[in-house]
Short mmCIF file of C-alpha atoms in Angstrom, two decimals:
data_model
loop_
_atom_site.label_atom_id
_atom_site.label_comp_id
_atom_site.label_asym_id
_atom_site.label_seq_id
_atom_site.Cartn_x
_atom_site.Cartn_y
_atom_site.Cartn_z
CA MET A 190 -59.48 -54.37 -39.36
CA GLU A 191 -60.66 -57.67 -37.85
CA SER A 192 -61.77 -60.94 -39.36
CA LEU A 193 -64.98 -62.65 -38.38
CA PRO A 194 -64.98 -64.43 -35.02
CA THR A 195 -63.75 -68.00 -35.11
CA ARG A 196 -64.10 -70.91 -32.74
CA ASP A 197 -61.29 -71.87 -30.39
CA PRO A 198 -60.79 -75.66 -30.76
CA GLU A 199 -60.73 -76.27 -27.00
CA ASN A 200 -62.84 -73.54 -25.43
CA GLY A 201 -65.80 -73.66 -27.81
CA PRO A 202 -67.07 -70.02 -27.81
CA PRO A 203 -66.03 -67.82 -30.72
CA ASN A 204 -62.99 -65.64 -30.17
CA LYS A 205 -62.20 -62.44 -32.00
CA ARG A 206 -58.93 -63.07 -33.75
CA ARG A 207 -56.77 -61.78 -36.51
CA SER A 208 -53.63 -63.50 -37.63
CA LEU A 209 -50.94 -61.06 -38.71
CA LEU A 210 -50.13 -62.98 -41.86
CA LYS A 211 -53.76 -63.73 -42.71
CA ALA A 212 -54.55 -60.05 -42.47
CA ALA A 213 -51.82 -59.30 -44.98
CA ILE A 214 -54.42 -59.93 -47.68
CA GLY A 215 -55.49 -56.53 -48.93
CA MET A 216 -53.25 -54.65 -46.50
CA SER A 217 -50.67 -53.40 -48.98
CA ALA A 218 -52.77 -50.33 -49.66
CA LEU A 219 -52.97 -49.32 -46.01
CA SER A 220 -51.11 -46.27 -44.82
CA ILE A 221 -48.69 -46.44 -41.91
CA THR A 222 -51.37 -44.93 -39.71
CA GLY A 223 -53.76 -47.70 -40.65
CA ALA A 224 -51.18 -50.39 -40.16
CA ILE A 225 -50.27 -49.38 -36.63
CA GLY A 226 -53.91 -49.11 -35.67
CA LEU A 227 -54.72 -52.76 -36.39
CA ALA A 228 -54.38 -53.90 -32.80
CA SER A 229 -57.24 -52.46 -30.78
CA PRO A 230 -56.95 -52.25 -26.98
CA GLY A 231 -58.83 -55.06 -25.31
CA VAL A 232 -58.90 -57.32 -28.37
CA THR A 233 -57.02 -60.60 -27.98
CA TYR A 234 -55.89 -62.58 -31.01
CA ALA A 235 -56.16 -66.19 -30.02
CA ALA A 236 -56.06 -68.61 -32.92
CA ALA A 237 -53.07 -69.80 -34.91
CA LEU A 238 -52.63 -69.52 -38.67
CA THR A 239 -54.50 -72.28 -40.52
CA LYS A 240 -53.41 -74.11 -43.65
CA GLU A 241 -56.23 -72.57 -45.65
CA GLU A 242 -55.26 -69.06 -44.58
CA ARG A 243 -51.57 -69.65 -45.27
CA ASP A 244 -52.16 -71.21 -48.68
CA LYS A 245 -54.22 -68.22 -49.86
CA LEU A 246 -51.32 -65.82 -49.25
CA THR A 247 -48.76 -64.82 -51.84
CA PRO A 248 -45.11 -64.28 -50.86
CA ASP A 249 -45.56 -60.53 -51.35
CA GLN A 250 -48.55 -60.47 -49.01
CA ILE A 251 -46.57 -62.36 -46.38
CA ILE A 252 -43.68 -59.91 -46.65
CA GLN A 253 -46.12 -57.01 -46.32
CA GLY A 254 -47.59 -58.63 -43.22
CA LEU A 255 -44.13 -58.80 -41.65
CA LYS A 256 -43.50 -55.16 -42.51
CA ASP A 257 -46.80 -54.13 -40.94
CA GLY A 258 -46.03 -56.14 -37.82
CA ASN A 259 -42.72 -54.31 -37.47
CA ILE A 260 -44.55 -50.98 -37.75
CA ARG A 261 -46.84 -52.01 -34.89
CA PHE A 262 -43.80 -53.07 -32.84
CA ARG A 263 -42.02 -49.75 -33.38
CA HIS A 264 -45.10 -47.74 -32.44
CA GLY A 265 -46.06 -49.80 -29.41
CA LYS A 266 -49.30 -51.00 -31.05
CA MET A 267 -48.62 -54.71 -30.85
CA GLN A 268 -51.38 -57.31 -30.84
CA GLN A 269 -52.57 -58.68 -27.52
CA HIS A 270 -51.65 -62.29 -28.18
CA ASP A 271 -53.33 -65.04 -26.21
CA TYR A 272 -50.32 -67.38 -26.40
CA LEU A 273 -52.01 -70.18 -24.48
CA ALA A 274 -54.89 -70.21 -26.96
CA GLN A 275 -52.45 -70.05 -29.87
CA LYS A 276 -50.55 -72.96 -28.35
CA ARG A 277 -53.73 -75.01 -28.13
CA ALA A 278 -54.83 -74.07 -31.66
CA SER A 279 -51.49 -75.09 -33.18
CA ALA A 280 -50.87 -78.25 -31.13
CA SER A 281 -52.27 -80.56 -33.79
CA GLY A 282 -50.47 -78.92 -36.71
CA GLN A 283 -48.44 -75.90 -37.77
CA PHE A 284 -48.71 -73.84 -40.95
CA PRO A 285 -46.20 -70.98 -40.78
CA SER A 286 -46.02 -68.83 -43.90
CA ALA A 287 -42.41 -67.65 -43.47
CA VAL A 288 -39.08 -68.91 -42.18
CA ILE A 289 -36.70 -66.37 -40.65
CA LEU A 290 -32.96 -66.99 -40.43
CA SER A 291 -31.60 -64.51 -37.91
CA CYS A 292 -28.79 -63.93 -35.42
CA ILE A 293 -28.80 -65.27 -31.85
CA ASP A 294 -28.44 -61.73 -30.47
CA SER A 295 -30.82 -61.38 -27.52
CA ARG A 296 -31.81 -57.88 -28.67
CA ALA A 297 -33.22 -59.09 -31.99
CA PRO A 298 -36.00 -61.65 -31.33
CA ALA A 299 -37.69 -62.04 -34.71
CA GLU A 300 -41.11 -63.10 -33.42
CA ILE A 301 -41.36 -59.96 -31.30
CA ILE A 302 -40.02 -57.36 -33.74
CA PHE A 303 -42.47 -58.64 -36.39
CA ASP A 304 -45.31 -59.01 -33.86
CA THR A 305 -46.08 -62.61 -34.80
CA GLY A 306 -47.77 -65.28 -32.73
CA ILE A 307 -47.23 -68.98 -32.14
CA GLY A 308 -47.48 -70.94 -35.37
CA GLU A 309 -46.89 -68.02 -37.76
CA THR A 310 -43.15 -68.23 -38.51
CA PHE A 311 -40.37 -70.79 -38.43
CA ASN A 312 -37.28 -69.32 -36.78
CA GLY A 313 -33.66 -70.40 -37.18
CA ARG A 314 -31.04 -68.52 -35.16
CA VAL A 315 -27.26 -68.68 -35.35
CA ALA A 316 -24.55 -66.12 -34.65
CA GLY A 317 -24.09 -63.97 -37.73
CA ASN A 318 -27.17 -65.42 -39.50
CA ILE A 319 -25.04 -67.69 -41.70
CA ALA A 320 -26.38 -70.60 -43.76
CA ASN A 321 -24.52 -73.82 -42.97
CA ASN A 322 -25.68 -77.29 -44.01
CA ASP A 323 -27.94 -77.80 -41.01
CA LEU A 324 -29.66 -74.46 -41.47
CA LEU A 325 -30.04 -75.03 -45.21
CA GLY A 326 -31.76 -78.31 -44.40
CA SER A 327 -34.03 -76.51 -41.95
CA LEU A 328 -34.97 -73.90 -44.55
CA GLU A 329 -35.71 -76.64 -47.06
CA PHE A 330 -37.96 -78.39 -44.53
CA ALA A 331 -39.81 -75.14 -43.79
CA CYS A 332 -40.56 -74.43 -47.45
CA ALA A 333 -40.56 -77.71 -49.37
CA ALA A 334 -42.11 -79.91 -46.67
CA ALA A 335 -44.12 -77.53 -44.48
CA GLY A 336 -45.26 -74.95 -47.05
CA ALA A 337 -43.65 -71.66 -45.98
CA LYS A 338 -43.52 -69.17 -48.85
CA VAL A 339 -40.92 -66.66 -47.68
CA VAL A 340 -37.32 -67.11 -46.57
CA LEU A 341 -36.12 -64.01 -44.73
CA VAL A 342 -32.45 -63.58 -43.81
CA LEU A 343 -32.37 -61.03 -41.00
CA GLY A 344 -29.17 -59.29 -39.95
CA HIS A 345 -28.91 -56.48 -37.43
CA THR A 346 -26.81 -53.48 -36.48
CA ALA A 347 -24.04 -53.67 -33.86
CA CYS A 348 -23.65 -57.42 -34.47
CA GLY A 349 -21.03 -58.99 -32.20
CA ALA A 350 -20.42 -61.88 -34.59
CA ILE A 351 -19.68 -59.48 -37.43
CA ARG A 352 -17.33 -57.48 -35.24
CA GLY A 353 -15.62 -60.67 -34.09
CA ALA A 354 -15.01 -61.71 -37.69
CA ILE A 355 -13.58 -58.28 -38.52
CA ASP A 356 -11.27 -58.41 -35.49
CA ASN A 357 -10.14 -62.01 -36.19
CA VAL A 358 -11.47 -63.37 -32.90
CA GLU A 359 -10.51 -66.99 -32.24
CA LEU A 360 -12.43 -69.03 -29.66
CA GLY A 361 -13.04 -72.75 -29.99
CA ASN A 362 -15.78 -73.63 -32.46
CA LEU A 363 -16.64 -69.95 -32.85
CA THR A 364 -13.48 -69.54 -34.93
CA GLY A 365 -14.90 -71.67 -37.73
CA LEU A 366 -18.25 -69.92 -37.60
CA LEU A 367 -16.67 -66.47 -37.92
CA ALA A 368 -14.63 -67.71 -40.87
CA GLN A 369 -17.90 -68.06 -42.78
CA ILE A 370 -18.58 -64.36 -42.24
CA LYS A 371 -15.16 -63.13 -43.38
CA PRO A 372 -15.92 -63.15 -47.13
CA ALA A 373 -18.40 -60.34 -46.40
CA ILE A 374 -15.57 -58.20 -45.01
CA ALA A 375 -13.56 -58.31 -48.22
CA ALA A 376 -16.71 -57.80 -50.31
CA THR A 377 -17.76 -54.65 -48.45
CA GLU A 378 -16.76 -51.41 -50.17
CA TYR A 379 -15.89 -48.90 -47.47
CA SER A 380 -13.37 -46.05 -47.57
CA GLY A 381 -13.13 -45.30 -43.84
CA ASP A 382 -11.77 -47.21 -40.86
CA ARG A 383 -12.25 -50.92 -41.61
CA SER A 384 -11.97 -52.14 -38.02
CA GLY A 385 -14.41 -53.54 -35.50
CA ASN A 386 -14.21 -50.25 -33.61
CA ASN A 387 -16.04 -48.49 -36.43
CA ALA A 388 -19.76 -49.09 -35.93
CA ALA A 389 -20.59 -47.91 -39.44
CA PHE A 390 -18.21 -50.43 -40.98
CA VAL A 391 -19.54 -53.23 -38.80
CA ASP A 392 -23.08 -52.44 -40.00
CA ALA A 393 -21.94 -52.26 -43.62
CA VAL A 394 -20.35 -55.70 -43.35
CA ALA A 395 -23.51 -57.03 -41.64
CA LYS A 396 -25.57 -55.93 -44.65
CA THR A 397 -23.10 -57.57 -47.05
CA ASN A 398 -23.24 -60.72 -44.93
CA VAL A 399 -27.03 -60.86 -45.35
CA GLU A 400 -26.54 -60.61 -49.11
CA ASN A 401 -23.89 -63.35 -49.02
CA THR A 402 -26.15 -65.63 -47.00
CA ILE A 403 -28.89 -65.25 -49.58
CA LYS A 404 -26.42 -66.09 -52.34
CA THR A 405 -25.34 -69.16 -50.36
CA ILE A 406 -28.95 -70.31 -50.03
CA ARG A 407 -29.55 -69.97 -53.75
CA GLU A 408 -26.27 -71.61 -54.74
CA ARG A 409 -26.26 -74.50 -52.28
CA SER A 410 -29.95 -75.41 -52.12
CA GLU A 411 -31.28 -76.69 -55.43
CA ILE A 412 -34.65 -77.16 -53.73
CA LEU A 413 -35.06 -73.54 -52.61
CA ASN A 414 -33.56 -72.16 -55.80
CA LYS A 415 -36.08 -74.11 -57.87
CA LEU A 416 -39.01 -73.05 -55.68
CA GLU A 417 -37.97 -69.41 -56.03
CA LYS A 418 -37.58 -69.62 -59.81
CA GLU A 419 -41.05 -71.17 -60.02
CA GLY A 420 -42.45 -68.23 -58.05
CA LYS A 421 -43.58 -70.43 -55.18
CA ILE A 422 -41.35 -68.73 -52.60
CA LYS A 423 -39.37 -65.53 -52.24
CA ILE A 424 -35.93 -65.29 -50.60
CA VAL A 425 -35.36 -61.82 -49.16
CA GLY A 426 -33.01 -60.02 -46.79
CA ALA A 427 -33.38 -57.32 -44.17
CA MET A 428 -31.46 -55.41 -41.51
CA TYR A 429 -32.90 -54.77 -38.05
CA GLN A 430 -31.90 -51.45 -36.50
CA LEU A 431 -31.29 -51.90 -32.77
CA ASP A 432 -31.65 -48.14 -32.35
CA GLY A 433 -35.25 -47.42 -33.26
CA GLY A 434 -36.46 -50.93 -34.05
CA ALA A 435 -37.01 -50.57 -37.79
CA VAL A 436 -36.50 -53.47 -40.17
CA ASP A 437 -35.10 -52.29 -43.51
CA PHE A 438 -35.68 -54.78 -46.32
CA ILE A 439 -32.87 -55.25 -48.84
CA GLN A 440 -33.45 -55.63 -52.57
CA ILE A 441 -31.22 -58.47 -53.79
#
């Protein structure tokens, strides 16, 4: 599936392009086979998401576009992004449709695992994907000022920050950061070994931490809470599986 050719603002000639999030329109009915086949060999997607394209999307369509991008990533069918052209196309303005709050872990780069290009998503990264005041302000900017329609809190398996919180690690400013994760430990129901040596428990706490971060966003940001209640944005959570590359969305 490709959109009509469009004109690159600097180079003049039309370029075949398809923005991941633009193409989310009408894609919900596609099968997995169709979704992973979107990126054809030899086709380069050059332009950035425009305001008109972003504004036509619903939050559900944006979420579906992220899911489809993750399918392409897992199956090695990623788009052939022309990042230089995307850079040029977005230099005069940006219109991302989603903001992703994720962990700093080098193995979980959100733009890559969702197969997005320059100008498609805002990205905030902090160990343990917590929501402190600065990040809450950034999320509010992304949605209330810049027009993003989805807030995605993305945790991941084998998270070192989660394990550090479980094991009571103390190290400079990291100590205070890990303290913000610790409520997720107590809130996680788990009957086995509740130590950082148990990978299953670490992952269970990571999932609870995503849920807690979403609760924090709703409780501490009147702006985002109001936008969500009005149906203008959706706040969702997900867990990225380091083994296999799947992103599992969480119903909260």
